[in-house]
Structures are given as C-alpha cells and as structure tokens.
mmCIF file of C-alpha atoms in Angstrom:
data_model
loop_
_atom_site.group_PDB
_atom_site.id
_atom_site.type_symbol
_atom_site.label_atom_id
_atom_site.label_comp_id
_atom_site.label_asym_id
_atom_site.label_seq_id
_atom_site.Cartn_x
_atom_site.Cartn_y
_atom_site.Cartn_z
ATOM 1 C CA GLY U 150 -7.669 14.567 -18.783
ATOM 2 C CA GLU U 151 -7.472 13.554 -15.144
ATOM 3 C CA SER U 152 -4.231 14.061 -13.305
ATOM 4 C CA VAL U 153 -4.952 11.358 -10.761
ATOM 5 C CA GLY U 154 -5.632 7.778 -11.688
ATOM 6 C CA LEU U 155 -5.680 4.307 -10.224
ATOM 7 C CA HIS U 156 -3.770 1.414 -11.637
ATOM 8 C CA LEU U 157 -6.522 -1.184 -11.433
ATOM 9 C CA PRO U 158 -10.247 -0.665 -11.942
ATOM 10 C CA THR U 159 -11.108 -3.720 -9.840
ATOM 11 C CA LEU U 160 -9.513 -5.679 -7.005
ATOM 12 C CA SER U 161 -10.859 -8.904 -5.547
ATOM 13 C CA VAL U 162 -9.612 -10.258 -2.230
ATOM 14 C CA GLN U 163 -10.566 -12.852 0.352
ATOM 15 C CA GLU U 164 -11.823 -11.815 3.768
ATOM 16 C CA GLY U 165 -8.896 -11.451 6.140
ATOM 17 C CA ASP U 166 -6.361 -10.651 3.408
ATOM 18 C CA ASN U 167 -4.546 -7.339 3.243
ATOM 19 C CA SER U 168 -5.590 -5.101 0.323
ATOM 20 C CA ILE U 169 -3.430 -2.585 -1.484
ATOM 21 C CA ILE U 170 -5.015 -0.009 -3.757
ATOM 22 C CA ASN U 171 -2.690 2.124 -5.863
ATOM 23 C CA CYS U 172 -2.954 5.549 -7.360
ATOM 24 C CA ALA U 173 -0.623 7.558 -9.594
ATOM 25 C CA TYR U 174 -0.697 11.320 -9.771
ATOM 26 C CA SER U 175 0.942 13.598 -12.279
ATOM 27 C CA ASN U 176 0.924 17.051 -10.685
ATOM 28 C CA SER U 177 4.149 17.576 -8.744
ATOM 29 C CA ALA U 178 2.602 20.679 -7.145
ATOM 30 C CA SER U 179 0.058 18.554 -5.266
ATOM 31 C CA ASP U 180 0.587 18.854 -1.537
ATOM 32 C CA TYR U 181 -2.479 17.147 -0.103
ATOM 33 C CA PHE U 182 -3.873 13.702 -0.844
ATOM 34 C CA ILE U 183 -6.965 11.954 0.395
ATOM 35 C CA TRP U 184 -8.649 8.577 0.075
ATOM 36 C CA TYR U 185 -12.419 8.171 -0.058
ATOM 37 C CA LYS U 186 -14.635 5.097 0.104
ATOM 38 C CA GLN U 187 -17.941 5.149 -1.744
ATOM 39 C CA GLU U 188 -20.545 2.476 -1.151
ATOM 40 C CA SER U 189 -23.369 1.944 -3.592
ATOM 41 C CA GLY U 190 -26.006 4.688 -3.340
ATOM 42 C CA LYS U 191 -23.974 6.786 -0.899
ATOM 43 C CA GLY U 192 -21.691 9.789 -1.015
ATOM 44 C CA PRO U 193 -17.912 9.414 -0.669
ATOM 45 C CA GLN U 194 -16.733 8.810 2.879
ATOM 46 C CA PHE U 195 -13.359 10.051 4.153
ATOM 47 C CA ILE U 196 -10.862 7.309 4.978
ATOM 48 C CA ILE U 197 -7.497 8.966 5.489
ATOM 49 C CA ASP U 198 -5.434 11.873 4.224
ATOM 50 C CA ILE U 199 -1.768 12.770 3.991
ATOM 51 C CA ARG U 200 0.189 15.945 3.308
ATOM 52 C CA SER U 201 3.260 16.104 1.141
ATOM 53 C CA ASN U 202 5.620 16.596 4.095
ATOM 54 C CA MET U 203 4.891 13.003 5.171
ATOM 55 C CA ASP U 204 5.415 9.653 3.458
ATOM 56 C CA LYS U 205 3.252 7.453 5.662
ATOM 57 C CA ARG U 206 0.189 7.846 7.814
ATOM 58 C CA GLN U 207 -1.735 5.218 9.704
ATOM 59 C CA GLY U 208 -5.326 5.005 10.774
ATOM 60 C CA GLN U 209 -7.474 2.237 12.088
ATOM 61 C CA ARG U 210 -6.700 -0.751 9.804
ATOM 62 C CA VAL U 211 -5.624 1.619 7.032
ATOM 63 C CA THR U 212 -2.268 3.026 6.002
ATOM 64 C CA VAL U 213 -1.564 5.563 3.296
ATOM 65 C CA LEU U 214 1.870 5.685 1.676
ATOM 66 C CA LEU U 215 3.092 8.588 -0.411
ATOM 67 C CA ASN U 216 6.086 8.331 -2.734
ATOM 68 C CA LYS U 217 6.706 11.778 -4.161
ATOM 69 C CA THR U 218 9.685 10.620 -6.217
ATOM 70 C CA VAL U 219 7.493 8.485 -8.465
ATOM 71 C CA LYS U 220 4.232 10.343 -7.743
ATOM 72 C CA HIS U 221 2.559 7.316 -6.262
ATOM 73 C CA LEU U 222 -0.024 6.971 -3.524
ATOM 74 C CA SER U 223 -1.312 3.748 -2.028
ATOM 75 C CA LEU U 224 -3.956 2.677 0.459
ATOM 76 C CA GLN U 225 -3.373 -0.446 2.492
ATOM 77 C CA ILE U 226 -6.299 -2.074 4.275
ATOM 78 C CA ALA U 227 -5.395 -4.686 6.866
ATOM 79 C CA ALA U 228 -7.562 -7.748 7.486
ATOM 80 C CA THR U 229 -10.063 -6.786 4.793
ATOM 81 C CA GLN U 230 -13.699 -7.368 5.694
ATOM 82 C CA PRO U 231 -16.825 -7.731 3.536
ATOM 83 C CA GLY U 232 -17.892 -4.275 4.738
ATOM 84 C CA ASP U 233 -14.839 -2.852 3.001
ATOM 85 C CA SER U 234 -16.368 -3.677 -0.383
ATOM 86 C CA ALA U 235 -16.827 -0.359 -2.160
ATOM 87 C CA VAL U 236 -15.281 1.944 -4.745
ATOM 88 C CA TYR U 237 -12.135 3.681 -3.510
ATOM 89 C CA PHE U 238 -11.068 7.032 -4.913
ATOM 90 C CA CYS U 239 -7.834 8.876 -4.373
ATOM 91 C CA ALA U 240 -7.841 12.648 -4.758
ATOM 92 C CA GLU U 241 -5.151 15.308 -4.863
ATOM 93 C CA SER U 242 -5.079 19.013 -4.175
ATOM 94 C CA PRO U 243 -2.507 20.871 -6.295
ATOM 95 C CA ALA U 244 -1.064 23.679 -4.219
ATOM 96 C CA GLY U 245 -4.082 23.967 -1.960
ATOM 97 C CA THR U 246 -6.723 24.143 -4.665
ATOM 98 C CA ALA U 247 -9.866 22.078 -5.040
ATOM 99 C CA LEU U 248 -9.641 18.290 -5.003
ATOM 100 C CA ILE U 249 -9.145 16.345 -8.230
ATOM 101 C CA PHE U 250 -10.419 12.779 -8.068
ATOM 102 C CA GLY U 251 -8.864 9.720 -9.656
ATOM 103 C CA LYS U 252 -10.790 7.081 -11.563
ATOM 104 C CA GLY U 253 -11.615 4.719 -8.712
ATOM 105 C CA THR U 254 -10.948 1.082 -7.841
ATOM 106 C CA THR U 255 -13.795 -1.290 -7.019
ATOM 107 C CA LEU U 256 -12.802 -3.541 -4.117
ATOM 108 C CA SER U 257 -14.713 -6.794 -3.789
ATOM 109 C CA VAL U 258 -14.243 -8.873 -0.654
ATOM 110 C CA SER U 259 -15.425 -12.453 -0.601
ATOM 111 C CA SER U 260 -15.927 -14.454 2.577
ATOM 112 C CA ASP L 49 -22.702 17.037 13.992
ATOM 113 C CA THR L 50 -20.481 15.940 11.090
ATOM 114 C CA GLU L 51 -23.262 15.502 8.610
ATOM 115 C CA VAL L 52 -24.038 17.060 5.271
ATOM 116 C CA THR L 53 -27.679 16.613 4.328
ATOM 117 C CA GLN L 54 -29.154 16.795 0.844
ATOM 118 C CA THR L 55 -32.736 16.930 -0.356
ATOM 119 C CA PRO L 56 -34.397 15.418 -2.208
ATOM 120 C CA LYS L 57 -32.802 11.962 -2.372
ATOM 121 C CA HIS L 58 -34.320 11.325 -5.778
ATOM 122 C CA LEU L 59 -35.682 13.701 -8.395
ATOM 123 C CA VAL L 60 -37.263 13.051 -11.766
ATOM 124 C CA MET L 61 -37.855 16.093 -13.925
ATOM 125 C CA GLY L 62 -38.786 16.919 -17.484
ATOM 126 C CA MET L 63 -36.640 19.060 -19.710
ATOM 127 C CA THR L 64 -38.915 22.084 -19.276
ATOM 128 C CA ASN L 65 -39.144 21.885 -15.484
ATOM 129 C CA LYS L 66 -37.481 24.085 -12.890
ATOM 130 C CA LYS L 67 -36.336 22.395 -9.714
ATOM 131 C CA SER L 68 -33.821 22.974 -6.927
ATOM 132 C CA LEU L 69 -31.449 20.762 -4.992
ATOM 133 C CA LYS L 70 -30.683 21.673 -1.405
ATOM 134 C CA CYS L 71 -27.679 21.052 0.804
ATOM 135 C CA GLU L 72 -27.130 21.893 4.461
ATOM 136 C CA GLN L 73 -24.272 21.582 6.954
ATOM 137 C CA HIS L 74 -23.936 22.766 10.546
ATOM 138 C CA MET L 75 -20.227 22.177 11.060
ATOM 139 C CA GLY L 76 -19.300 25.814 10.638
ATOM 140 C CA HIS L 77 -17.542 25.011 7.386
ATOM 141 C CA ARG L 78 -16.783 27.986 5.164
ATOM 142 C CA ALA L 79 -16.378 26.168 1.852
ATOM 143 C CA MET L 80 -19.129 24.272 0.062
ATOM 144 C CA TYR L 81 -19.059 22.353 -3.187
ATOM 145 C CA TRP L 82 -21.285 20.873 -5.859
ATOM 146 C CA TYR L 83 -20.126 17.782 -7.741
ATOM 147 C CA LYS L 84 -21.697 15.749 -10.526
ATOM 148 C CA GLN L 85 -21.081 12.017 -10.609
ATOM 149 C CA LYS L 86 -22.000 9.671 -13.437
ATOM 150 C CA ALA L 87 -22.198 5.929 -12.868
ATOM 151 C CA LYS L 88 -18.829 4.263 -12.247
ATOM 152 C CA LYS L 89 -17.007 7.604 -12.617
ATOM 153 C CA PRO L 90 -15.319 9.883 -10.069
ATOM 154 C CA PRO L 91 -17.053 13.021 -8.838
ATOM 155 C CA GLU L 92 -16.534 16.023 -11.122
ATOM 156 C CA LEU L 93 -16.318 19.437 -9.519
ATOM 157 C CA MET L 94 -18.965 21.923 -10.652
ATOM 158 C CA PHE L 95 -18.880 24.859 -8.239
ATOM 159 C CA VAL L 96 -17.034 26.019 -5.138
ATOM 160 C CA TYR L 97 -18.350 28.553 -2.656
ATOM 161 C CA SER L 98 -15.795 30.112 -0.380
ATOM 162 C CA TYR L 99 -17.084 32.244 2.516
ATOM 163 C CA GLU L 100 -20.478 32.370 0.761
ATOM 164 C CA LYS L 101 -19.048 33.687 -2.490
ATOM 165 C CA LEU L 102 -18.745 31.720 -5.706
ATOM 166 C CA SER L 103 -15.031 31.133 -6.186
ATOM 167 C CA ILE L 104 -14.906 28.386 -8.816
ATOM 168 C CA ASN L 105 -17.245 27.597 -11.696
ATOM 169 C CA GLU L 106 -15.849 24.731 -13.723
ATOM 170 C CA SER L 107 -17.404 25.930 -16.997
ATOM 171 C CA VAL L 108 -20.781 24.560 -16.005
ATOM 172 C CA PRO L 109 -23.690 25.320 -18.394
ATOM 173 C CA SER L 110 -25.978 28.118 -17.288
ATOM 174 C CA ARG L 111 -28.896 25.717 -16.902
ATOM 175 C CA PHE L 112 -27.248 24.954 -13.535
ATOM 176 C CA SER L 113 -27.376 27.930 -11.187
ATOM 177 C CA PRO L 114 -25.850 27.717 -7.702
ATOM 178 C CA GLU L 115 -26.843 29.824 -4.748
ATOM 179 C CA CYS L 116 -25.460 30.153 -1.238
ATOM 180 C CA PRO L 117 -28.085 31.919 0.928
ATOM 181 C CA ASN L 118 -25.959 31.648 4.076
ATOM 182 C CA SER L 119 -22.944 29.818 5.426
ATOM 183 C CA SER L 120 -24.942 26.639 6.159
ATOM 184 C CA LEU L 121 -26.988 26.312 2.982
ATOM 185 C CA LEU L 122 -26.194 25.642 -0.638
ATOM 186 C CA ASN L 123 -28.731 25.328 -3.436
ATOM 187 C CA LEU L 124 -28.471 24.222 -7.039
ATOM 188 C CA HIS L 125 -31.233 25.552 -9.269
ATOM 189 C CA LEU L 126 -32.003 23.497 -12.350
ATOM 190 C CA HIS L 127 -33.753 24.703 -15.488
ATOM 191 C CA ALA L 128 -34.132 23.297 -18.992
ATOM 192 C CA LEU L 129 -31.910 20.311 -18.306
ATOM 193 C CA GLN L 130 -30.982 17.665 -20.848
ATOM 194 C CA PRO L 131 -31.186 13.871 -20.443
ATOM 195 C CA GLU L 132 -27.382 13.734 -20.280
ATOM 196 C CA ASP L 133 -27.582 15.786 -17.077
ATOM 197 C CA SER L 134 -28.992 12.741 -15.318
ATOM 198 C CA ALA L 135 -26.492 11.861 -12.584
ATOM 199 C CA LEU L 136 -25.844 11.811 -8.851
ATOM 200 C CA TYR L 137 -25.347 15.353 -7.576
ATOM 201 C CA LEU L 138 -23.163 15.527 -4.517
ATOM 202 C CA CYS L 139 -22.728 18.381 -2.095
ATOM 203 C CA ALA L 140 -19.663 18.644 0.117
ATOM 204 C CA SER L 141 -18.258 21.043 2.673
ATOM 205 C CA SER L 142 -14.852 21.674 4.197
ATOM 206 C CA GLN L 143 -13.456 23.738 7.043
ATOM 207 C CA ALA L 144 -11.997 26.189 4.553
ATOM 208 C CA PRO L 145 -11.347 26.202 0.804
ATOM 209 C CA GLY L 146 -8.371 24.253 -0.490
ATOM 210 C CA ALA L 147 -6.437 21.382 1.053
ATOM 211 C CA TYR L 148 -8.890 20.166 3.666
ATOM 212 C CA GLU L 149 -11.004 17.070 4.092
ATOM 213 C CA GLN L 150 -14.334 17.427 2.349
ATOM 214 C CA TYR L 151 -17.423 15.941 3.951
ATOM 215 C CA PHE L 152 -19.933 14.650 1.423
ATOM 216 C CA GLY L 153 -23.671 14.371 1.569
ATOM 217 C CA PRO L 154 -25.521 11.278 0.298
ATOM 218 C CA GLY L 155 -26.350 12.966 -2.993
ATOM 219 C CA THR L 156 -29.469 13.570 -5.054
ATOM 220 C CA ARG L 157 -30.131 11.061 -7.812
ATOM 221 C CA LEU L 158 -31.444 13.163 -10.713
ATOM 222 C CA THR L 159 -33.189 11.737 -13.743
ATOM 223 C CA VAL L 160 -34.096 14.035 -16.624
ATOM 224 C CA THR L 161 -36.778 12.701 -18.927
#
C-alpha cells in the first residue's frame, strides 16, 4: 500500500478563501516532503518542499506545515484563485530515496 | 532552461507494435525517472536512472525497456503491451538521485488497442 495519503479526495472552495490540503504519512524515516500541482492533461508541477529539520516553509501564497509528531503535512493556499483548481499531490522521500506519492486531492475553486 | 520535454504527446499502438517514448532535459540533472499514471491516481515509479545507470526498477514487466543514451536523454521502449498498459507516462529529472525536487515533463498519453 501507499505510505502517503491525503485525508480528502476533493475540496471545494470559493475564490478568495484560504485552502488547506492535508496529507498523512506513515514512514518516520522520511526526511523530505514535496507538494505538486497537476492540472488536467499536464505533468505535475512543483509547488513547495520542506525538509524534516523544519516545521514550516512559506512560498508565494503557499505555506507548507510539517508535524513530525503526528506524521502530518499540510499545504495552505492563501486567497485561492480559479487557476489553483487542480489535483494536489504530496510526496515523501524516506531517507533520501525516490519519492512516494500520496493519493491526491482535487481542489475546485468557484468564482 | 527548466523544462523536461517528452515526445510524442499521444501514442496509439497495437499489442504487437514496438514503439519508443523519448524524454530530454538540459538542466544538467543526473537523475531521471519514468512514472506511469492512471486516471485519477498518483504517479507510480517505474525506473530510476542515476548518473546514466539504472538504479531502480520497480518490478516493471520486461515489455517496458528503459534506456539512457546520455545524461540528457531517456527512452522507454515498448513491445507487446497490453490494454491495461494504457496510461500517461511521465518522465522526470532531478539534480541528483534521492531527496531533490523532481521536474516533470508533460507526459505521453499511451493507448494500447
């Protein structure tokens, strides 16, 4: 089975709202985590990453939070826009090995 | 140039055909990857090339044969595929193998008839 998963398969928000997408991981040896956005018909696009020596990292309109105690990762998108509509995948790298992807959350943004 | 290119974009092939998927990157990355992605599912790792050598084969059937002619190119040779092999095939590259951001190409949509 997959060691990384997302809590909700779908998330619907209104334009301008903040979105939070959650991910649970099971491998305590994972030391690198990454979020990807995949739009229909395209390959995954890097959003933000975080290493296990950090618990928060911010990018442009996005923040990733890592809680190693409960093995939880989240992606926060501020002021969500229709262009943010996509499938979001979290992925982990156990001890520097290849990425393992979670199941994905489909974010739908209505205006 | 932060782009990974893949050709062709779409491919339809019969079960007796032989075809190849191509992937190219010019970022100087030393790790390259092949993934298979079914609809509404996450990418599944197939192969990893590290410094032009095959380092990971995730128990992929032999009808899929990867090749890395040089550090910028990655091929996936296809032969005697099954309809269930129809999927989006994604190529990715990273600076080095392991815990680094992977850059993905747009994928090849493969249909096996």
